[in-house]
Short mmCIF file of C-alpha atoms in Angstrom, two decimals:
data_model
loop_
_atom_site.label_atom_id
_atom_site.label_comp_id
_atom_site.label_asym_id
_atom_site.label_seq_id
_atom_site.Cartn_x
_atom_site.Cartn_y
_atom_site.Cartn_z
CA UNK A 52 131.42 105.10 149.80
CA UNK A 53 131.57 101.52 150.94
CA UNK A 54 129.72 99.69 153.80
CA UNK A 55 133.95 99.22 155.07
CA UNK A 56 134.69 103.24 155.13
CA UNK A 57 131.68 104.45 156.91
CA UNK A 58 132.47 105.73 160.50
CA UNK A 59 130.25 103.77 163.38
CA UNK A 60 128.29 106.41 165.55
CA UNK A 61 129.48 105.86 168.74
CA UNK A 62 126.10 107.20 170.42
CA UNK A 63 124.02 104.50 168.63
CA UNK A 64 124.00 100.99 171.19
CA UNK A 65 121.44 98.50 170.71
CA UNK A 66 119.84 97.17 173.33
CA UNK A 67 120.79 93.83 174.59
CA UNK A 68 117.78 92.35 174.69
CA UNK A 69 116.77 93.24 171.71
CA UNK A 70 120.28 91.83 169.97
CA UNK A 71 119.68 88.37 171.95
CA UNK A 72 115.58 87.79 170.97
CA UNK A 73 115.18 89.29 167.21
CA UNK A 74 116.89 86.35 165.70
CA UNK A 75 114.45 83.86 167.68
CA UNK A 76 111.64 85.42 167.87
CA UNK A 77 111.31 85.54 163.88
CA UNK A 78 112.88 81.86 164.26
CA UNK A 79 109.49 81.10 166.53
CA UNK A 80 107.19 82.69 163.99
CA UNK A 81 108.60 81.23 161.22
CA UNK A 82 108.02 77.47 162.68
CA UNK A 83 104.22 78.51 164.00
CA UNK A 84 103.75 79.75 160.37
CA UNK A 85 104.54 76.33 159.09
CA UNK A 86 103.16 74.17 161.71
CA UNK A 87 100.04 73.85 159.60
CA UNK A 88 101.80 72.30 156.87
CA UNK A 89 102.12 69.43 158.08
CA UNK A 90 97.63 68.87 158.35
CA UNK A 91 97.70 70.43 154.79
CA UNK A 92 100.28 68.63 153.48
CA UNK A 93 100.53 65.39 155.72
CA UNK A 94 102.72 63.85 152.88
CA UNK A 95 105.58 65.89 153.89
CA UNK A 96 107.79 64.54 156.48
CA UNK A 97 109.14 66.72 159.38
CA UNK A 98 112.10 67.91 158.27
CA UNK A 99 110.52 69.33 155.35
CA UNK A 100 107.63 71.53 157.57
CA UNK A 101 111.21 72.43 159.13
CA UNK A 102 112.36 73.27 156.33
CA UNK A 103 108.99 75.60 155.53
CA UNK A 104 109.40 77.12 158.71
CA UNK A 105 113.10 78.25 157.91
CA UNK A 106 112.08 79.64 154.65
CA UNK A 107 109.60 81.81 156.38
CA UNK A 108 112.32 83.15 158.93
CA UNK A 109 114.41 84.40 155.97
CA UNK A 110 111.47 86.22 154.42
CA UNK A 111 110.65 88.04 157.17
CA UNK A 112 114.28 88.41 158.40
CA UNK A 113 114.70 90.00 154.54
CA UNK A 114 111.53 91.97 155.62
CA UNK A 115 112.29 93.19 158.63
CA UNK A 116 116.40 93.69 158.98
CA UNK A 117 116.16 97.33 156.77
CA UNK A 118 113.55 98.47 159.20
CA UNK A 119 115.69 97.49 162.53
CA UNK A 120 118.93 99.02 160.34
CA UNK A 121 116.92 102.20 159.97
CA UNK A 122 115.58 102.03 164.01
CA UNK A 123 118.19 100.91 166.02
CA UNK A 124 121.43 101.35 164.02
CA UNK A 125 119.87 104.98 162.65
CA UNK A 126 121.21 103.71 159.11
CA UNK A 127 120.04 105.07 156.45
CA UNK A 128 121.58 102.94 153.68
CA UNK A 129 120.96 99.33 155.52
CA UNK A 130 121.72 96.70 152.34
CA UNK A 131 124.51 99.44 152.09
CA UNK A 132 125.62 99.03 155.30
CA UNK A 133 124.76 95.24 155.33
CA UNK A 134 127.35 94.61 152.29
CA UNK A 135 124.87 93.53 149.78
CA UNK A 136 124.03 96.65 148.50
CA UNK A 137 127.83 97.39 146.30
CA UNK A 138 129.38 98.39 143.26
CA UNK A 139 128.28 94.95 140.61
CA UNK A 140 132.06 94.87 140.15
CA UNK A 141 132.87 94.55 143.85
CA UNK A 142 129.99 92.06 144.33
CA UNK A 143 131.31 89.65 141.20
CA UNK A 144 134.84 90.18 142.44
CA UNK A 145 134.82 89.69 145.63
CA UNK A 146 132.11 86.71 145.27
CA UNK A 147 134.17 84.59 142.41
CA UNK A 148 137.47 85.57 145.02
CA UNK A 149 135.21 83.34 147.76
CA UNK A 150 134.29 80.65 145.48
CA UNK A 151 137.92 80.28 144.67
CA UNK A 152 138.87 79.95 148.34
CA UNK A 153 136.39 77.96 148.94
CA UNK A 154 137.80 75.40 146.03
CA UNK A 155 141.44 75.86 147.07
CA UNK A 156 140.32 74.33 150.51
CA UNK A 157 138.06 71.28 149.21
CA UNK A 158 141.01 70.54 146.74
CA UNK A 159 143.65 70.91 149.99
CA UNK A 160 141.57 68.71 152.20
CA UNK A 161 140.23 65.77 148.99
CA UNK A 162 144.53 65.94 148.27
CA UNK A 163 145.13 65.46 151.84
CA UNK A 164 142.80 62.22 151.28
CA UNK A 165 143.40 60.87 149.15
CA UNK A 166 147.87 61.03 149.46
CA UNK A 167 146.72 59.35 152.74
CA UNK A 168 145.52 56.46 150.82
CA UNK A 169 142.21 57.33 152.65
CA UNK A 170 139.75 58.21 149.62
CA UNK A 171 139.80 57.30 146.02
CA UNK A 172 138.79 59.51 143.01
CA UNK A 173 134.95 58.56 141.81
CA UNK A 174 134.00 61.42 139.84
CA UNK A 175 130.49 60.30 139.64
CA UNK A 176 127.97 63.74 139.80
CA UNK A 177 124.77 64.12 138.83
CA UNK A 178 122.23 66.64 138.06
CA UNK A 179 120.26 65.79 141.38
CA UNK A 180 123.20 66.43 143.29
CA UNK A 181 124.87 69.56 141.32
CA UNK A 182 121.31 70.82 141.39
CA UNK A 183 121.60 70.38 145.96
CA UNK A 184 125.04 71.68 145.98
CA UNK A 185 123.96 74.77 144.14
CA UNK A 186 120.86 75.32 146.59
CA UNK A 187 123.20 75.07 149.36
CA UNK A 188 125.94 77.52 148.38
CA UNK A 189 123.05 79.78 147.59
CA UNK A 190 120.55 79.06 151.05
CA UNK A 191 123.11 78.64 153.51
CA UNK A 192 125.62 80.83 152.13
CA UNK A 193 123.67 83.88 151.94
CA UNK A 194 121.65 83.29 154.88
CA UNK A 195 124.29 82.31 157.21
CA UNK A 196 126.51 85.48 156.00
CA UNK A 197 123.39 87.80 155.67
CA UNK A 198 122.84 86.78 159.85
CA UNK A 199 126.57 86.51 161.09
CA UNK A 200 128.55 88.30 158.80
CA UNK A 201 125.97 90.97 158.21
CA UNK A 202 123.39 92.31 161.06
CA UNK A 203 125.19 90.02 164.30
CA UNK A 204 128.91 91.52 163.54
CA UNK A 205 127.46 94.76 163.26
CA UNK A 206 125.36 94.70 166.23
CA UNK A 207 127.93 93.59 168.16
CA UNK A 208 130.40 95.87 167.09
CA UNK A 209 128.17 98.77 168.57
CA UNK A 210 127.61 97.22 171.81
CA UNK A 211 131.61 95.87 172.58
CA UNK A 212 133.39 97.87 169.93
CA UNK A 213 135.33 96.52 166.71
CA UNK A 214 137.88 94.20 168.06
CA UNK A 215 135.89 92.25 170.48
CA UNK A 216 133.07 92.43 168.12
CA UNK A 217 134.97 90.29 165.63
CA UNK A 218 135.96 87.61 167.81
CA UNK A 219 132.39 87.32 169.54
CA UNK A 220 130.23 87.21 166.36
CA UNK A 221 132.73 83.76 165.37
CA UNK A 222 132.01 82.40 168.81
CA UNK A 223 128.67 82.59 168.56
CA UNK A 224 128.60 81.25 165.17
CA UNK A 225 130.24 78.16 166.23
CA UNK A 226 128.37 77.54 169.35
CA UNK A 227 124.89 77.83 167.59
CA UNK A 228 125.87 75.10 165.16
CA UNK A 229 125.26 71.42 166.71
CA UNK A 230 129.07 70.56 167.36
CA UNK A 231 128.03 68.88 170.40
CA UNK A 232 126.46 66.48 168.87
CA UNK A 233 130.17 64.67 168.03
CA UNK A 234 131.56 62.96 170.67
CA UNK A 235 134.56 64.10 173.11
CA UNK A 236 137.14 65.37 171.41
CA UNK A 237 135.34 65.45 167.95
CA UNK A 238 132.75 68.11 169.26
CA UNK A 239 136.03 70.26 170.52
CA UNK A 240 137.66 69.58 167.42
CA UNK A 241 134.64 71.04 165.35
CA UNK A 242 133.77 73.93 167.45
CA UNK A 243 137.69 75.15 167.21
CA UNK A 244 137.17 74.58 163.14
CA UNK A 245 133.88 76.60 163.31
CA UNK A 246 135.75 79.52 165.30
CA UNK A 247 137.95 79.42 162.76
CA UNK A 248 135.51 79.81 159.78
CA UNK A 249 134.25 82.28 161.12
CA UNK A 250 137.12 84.40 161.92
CA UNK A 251 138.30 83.61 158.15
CA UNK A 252 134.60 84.52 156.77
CA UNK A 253 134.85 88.13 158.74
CA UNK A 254 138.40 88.82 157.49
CA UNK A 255 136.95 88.28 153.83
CA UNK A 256 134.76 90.70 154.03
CA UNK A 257 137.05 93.02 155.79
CA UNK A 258 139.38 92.49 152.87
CA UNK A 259 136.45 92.80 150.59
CA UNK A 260 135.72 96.73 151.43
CA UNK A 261 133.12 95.67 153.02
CA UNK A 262 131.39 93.48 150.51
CA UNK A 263 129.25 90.43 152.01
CA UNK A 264 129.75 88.51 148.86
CA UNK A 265 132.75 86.98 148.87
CA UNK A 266 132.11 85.26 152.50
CA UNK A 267 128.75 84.14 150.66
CA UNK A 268 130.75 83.00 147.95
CA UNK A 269 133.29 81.35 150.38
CA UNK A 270 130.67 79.85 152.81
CA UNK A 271 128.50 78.70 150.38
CA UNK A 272 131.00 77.08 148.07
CA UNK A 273 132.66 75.18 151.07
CA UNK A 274 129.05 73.70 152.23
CA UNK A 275 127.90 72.79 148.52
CA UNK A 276 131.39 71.47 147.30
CA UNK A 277 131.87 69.44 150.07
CA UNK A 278 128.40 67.88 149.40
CA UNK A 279 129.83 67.41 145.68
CA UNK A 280 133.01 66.11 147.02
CA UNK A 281 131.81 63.27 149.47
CA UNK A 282 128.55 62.70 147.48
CA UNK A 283 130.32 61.95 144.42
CA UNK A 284 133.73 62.83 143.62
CA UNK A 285 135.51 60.90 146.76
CA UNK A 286 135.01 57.79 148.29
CA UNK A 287 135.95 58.26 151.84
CA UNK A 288 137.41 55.17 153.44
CA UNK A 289 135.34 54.69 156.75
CA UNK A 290 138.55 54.09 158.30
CA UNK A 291 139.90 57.31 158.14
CA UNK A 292 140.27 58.80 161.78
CA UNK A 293 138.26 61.82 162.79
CA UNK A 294 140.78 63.54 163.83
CA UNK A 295 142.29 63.90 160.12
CA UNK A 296 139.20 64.27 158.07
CA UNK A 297 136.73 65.57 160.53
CA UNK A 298 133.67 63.93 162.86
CA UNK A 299 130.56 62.85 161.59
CA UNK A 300 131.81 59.25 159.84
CA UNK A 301 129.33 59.05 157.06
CA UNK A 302 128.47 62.54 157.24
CA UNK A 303 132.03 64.42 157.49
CA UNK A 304 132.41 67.54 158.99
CA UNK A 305 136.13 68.30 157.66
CA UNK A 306 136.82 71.46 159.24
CA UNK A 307 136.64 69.77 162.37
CA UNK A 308 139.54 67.88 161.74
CA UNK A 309 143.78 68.34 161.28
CA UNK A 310 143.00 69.06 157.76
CA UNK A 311 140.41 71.28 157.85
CA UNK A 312 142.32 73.16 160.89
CA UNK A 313 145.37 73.50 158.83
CA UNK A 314 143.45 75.15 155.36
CA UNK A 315 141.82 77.70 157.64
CA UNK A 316 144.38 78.31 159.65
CA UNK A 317 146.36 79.30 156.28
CA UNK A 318 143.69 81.21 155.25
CA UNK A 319 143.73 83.19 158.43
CA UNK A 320 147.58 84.14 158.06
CA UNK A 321 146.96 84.97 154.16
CA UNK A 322 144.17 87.65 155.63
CA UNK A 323 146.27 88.51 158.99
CA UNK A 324 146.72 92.23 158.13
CA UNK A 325 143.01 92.67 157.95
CA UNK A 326 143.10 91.64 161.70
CA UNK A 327 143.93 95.10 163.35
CA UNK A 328 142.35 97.77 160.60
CA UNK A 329 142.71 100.65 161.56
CA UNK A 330 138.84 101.58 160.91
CA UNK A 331 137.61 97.96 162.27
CA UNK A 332 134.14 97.63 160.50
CA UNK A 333 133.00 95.35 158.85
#
């Protein structure tokens, strides 16, 4: 039986307080942890005892999420439950299914581009950079998923119940990422795109039977092939407006813009059945 059959016991409700602190308080250990680093190692600049400090989150996040499954949820399959734990031909399936998404939309949006007469092909990668796009499909895809996708969508679905679940776990998932930080309209612009990954990203996995793997594949291969793609494939003409290919001028963002809005947005109606399930878990 899959993590996207099994029946949510409806006398199991986490505590709020314990939903809104977990997540930071292994956050705050993990950046005390490293904090010596940087006396140890006073070569390294900040953002790499940052960096340290986020590494140590995920270990003890790894460490401690089967324990809290087992606790609180009263699960006792968590990696099961969690969508990691499937079939190997679910995982490979559904994870080269995300990975082709993800491809469809860099290819959508570097089309877009470059039709606008706003990028020209370079084609220029190297190992350096393959090497950085594979490290971020890999980090951020399976942490990001393992977090939203995996222990926040199912906490909140036993707190508020499947349907509001779904839409809270992509709001919160867009307003912990630093949209703000573009200006006006731009910040608006991203945080709508971000809702909208991460509606898309929960769908997956709902189409997926419950496997995490193909939003990790998804997620993953949008962050590291758009490193790829505006590293080294495109040249991005600076001229381009942000509401087209996304805030962030040298440092795109491009599903905060028309383009971006208009892959997921397809995406979304491809996976609209998956929207009311009769079951509603993840």
């Amino acid at each position: 039986m899959t993590a996207a059959n099994e029946a949510v016991n409806p006398e199991v409700r986490p505590h709020w307080w314990g939903t809104l602190f977990y997540v930071p308080l292994l956050y705050l250990a993990g950046w005390l942890v490293a904090r010596p680093l940087a006396l140890v190692t006073p070569s390294w600049r900040p953002d790499q005892v940052d960096l340290a400090g986020l590494v140590v989150a995920l270990i003890l996040l790894l460490a401690s999420l089967p324990l809290r499954l087992k606790r609180v949820w009263q699960e006792p399959n968590p990696w099961q439950r969690l969508g990691l734990a499937v079939p190997g031909a679910l995982a490979l399936r559904s994870g080269v299914r995300g990975l082709l998404k993800a491809l469809l939309l860099l290819a959508l949006v570097s089309a877009g581009l470059m039709l606008a007469g706003q990028a020209q092909w370079l084609g220029e990668l190297n190992g350096a950079l393959l090497l950085n796009g594979l490290l971020l499909l890999a980090g951020v895809g399976f942490a990001e998923e393992l977090l939203f996708r995996g222990w926040l969508w199912g906490e909140l679905e036993l707190q508020f119940g499947a349907r509001r679940a779904l839409l809270l776990q992509a709001l919160i998932f867009a307003l912990l990422h630093p949209w703000y930080r573009a200006p006006g309209l731009e910040g608006l612009g991203l945080l709508g795109g971000l809702i909208l990954l991460g509606l898309v990203l929960a769908l997956q996995r709902r189409a997926d039977a419950g496997s995490l793997w193909g939003a990790i594949g998804l997620h993953g291969g949008l962050v590291g092939g758009w490193l790829l793609v505006q590293k080294g494939l495109l040249q991005i003409s600076q001229a381009a407006p942000a509401w087209w290919v996304g805030p962030g001028g040298s440092d795109i963002n491009p599903i905060g813009g028309l383009i971006g809005w208009i892959g997921l947005g397809a995406l979304l109606w491809v996976r609209r059945r998956w929207w009311n399930r009769a079951n509603g878990s993840p």
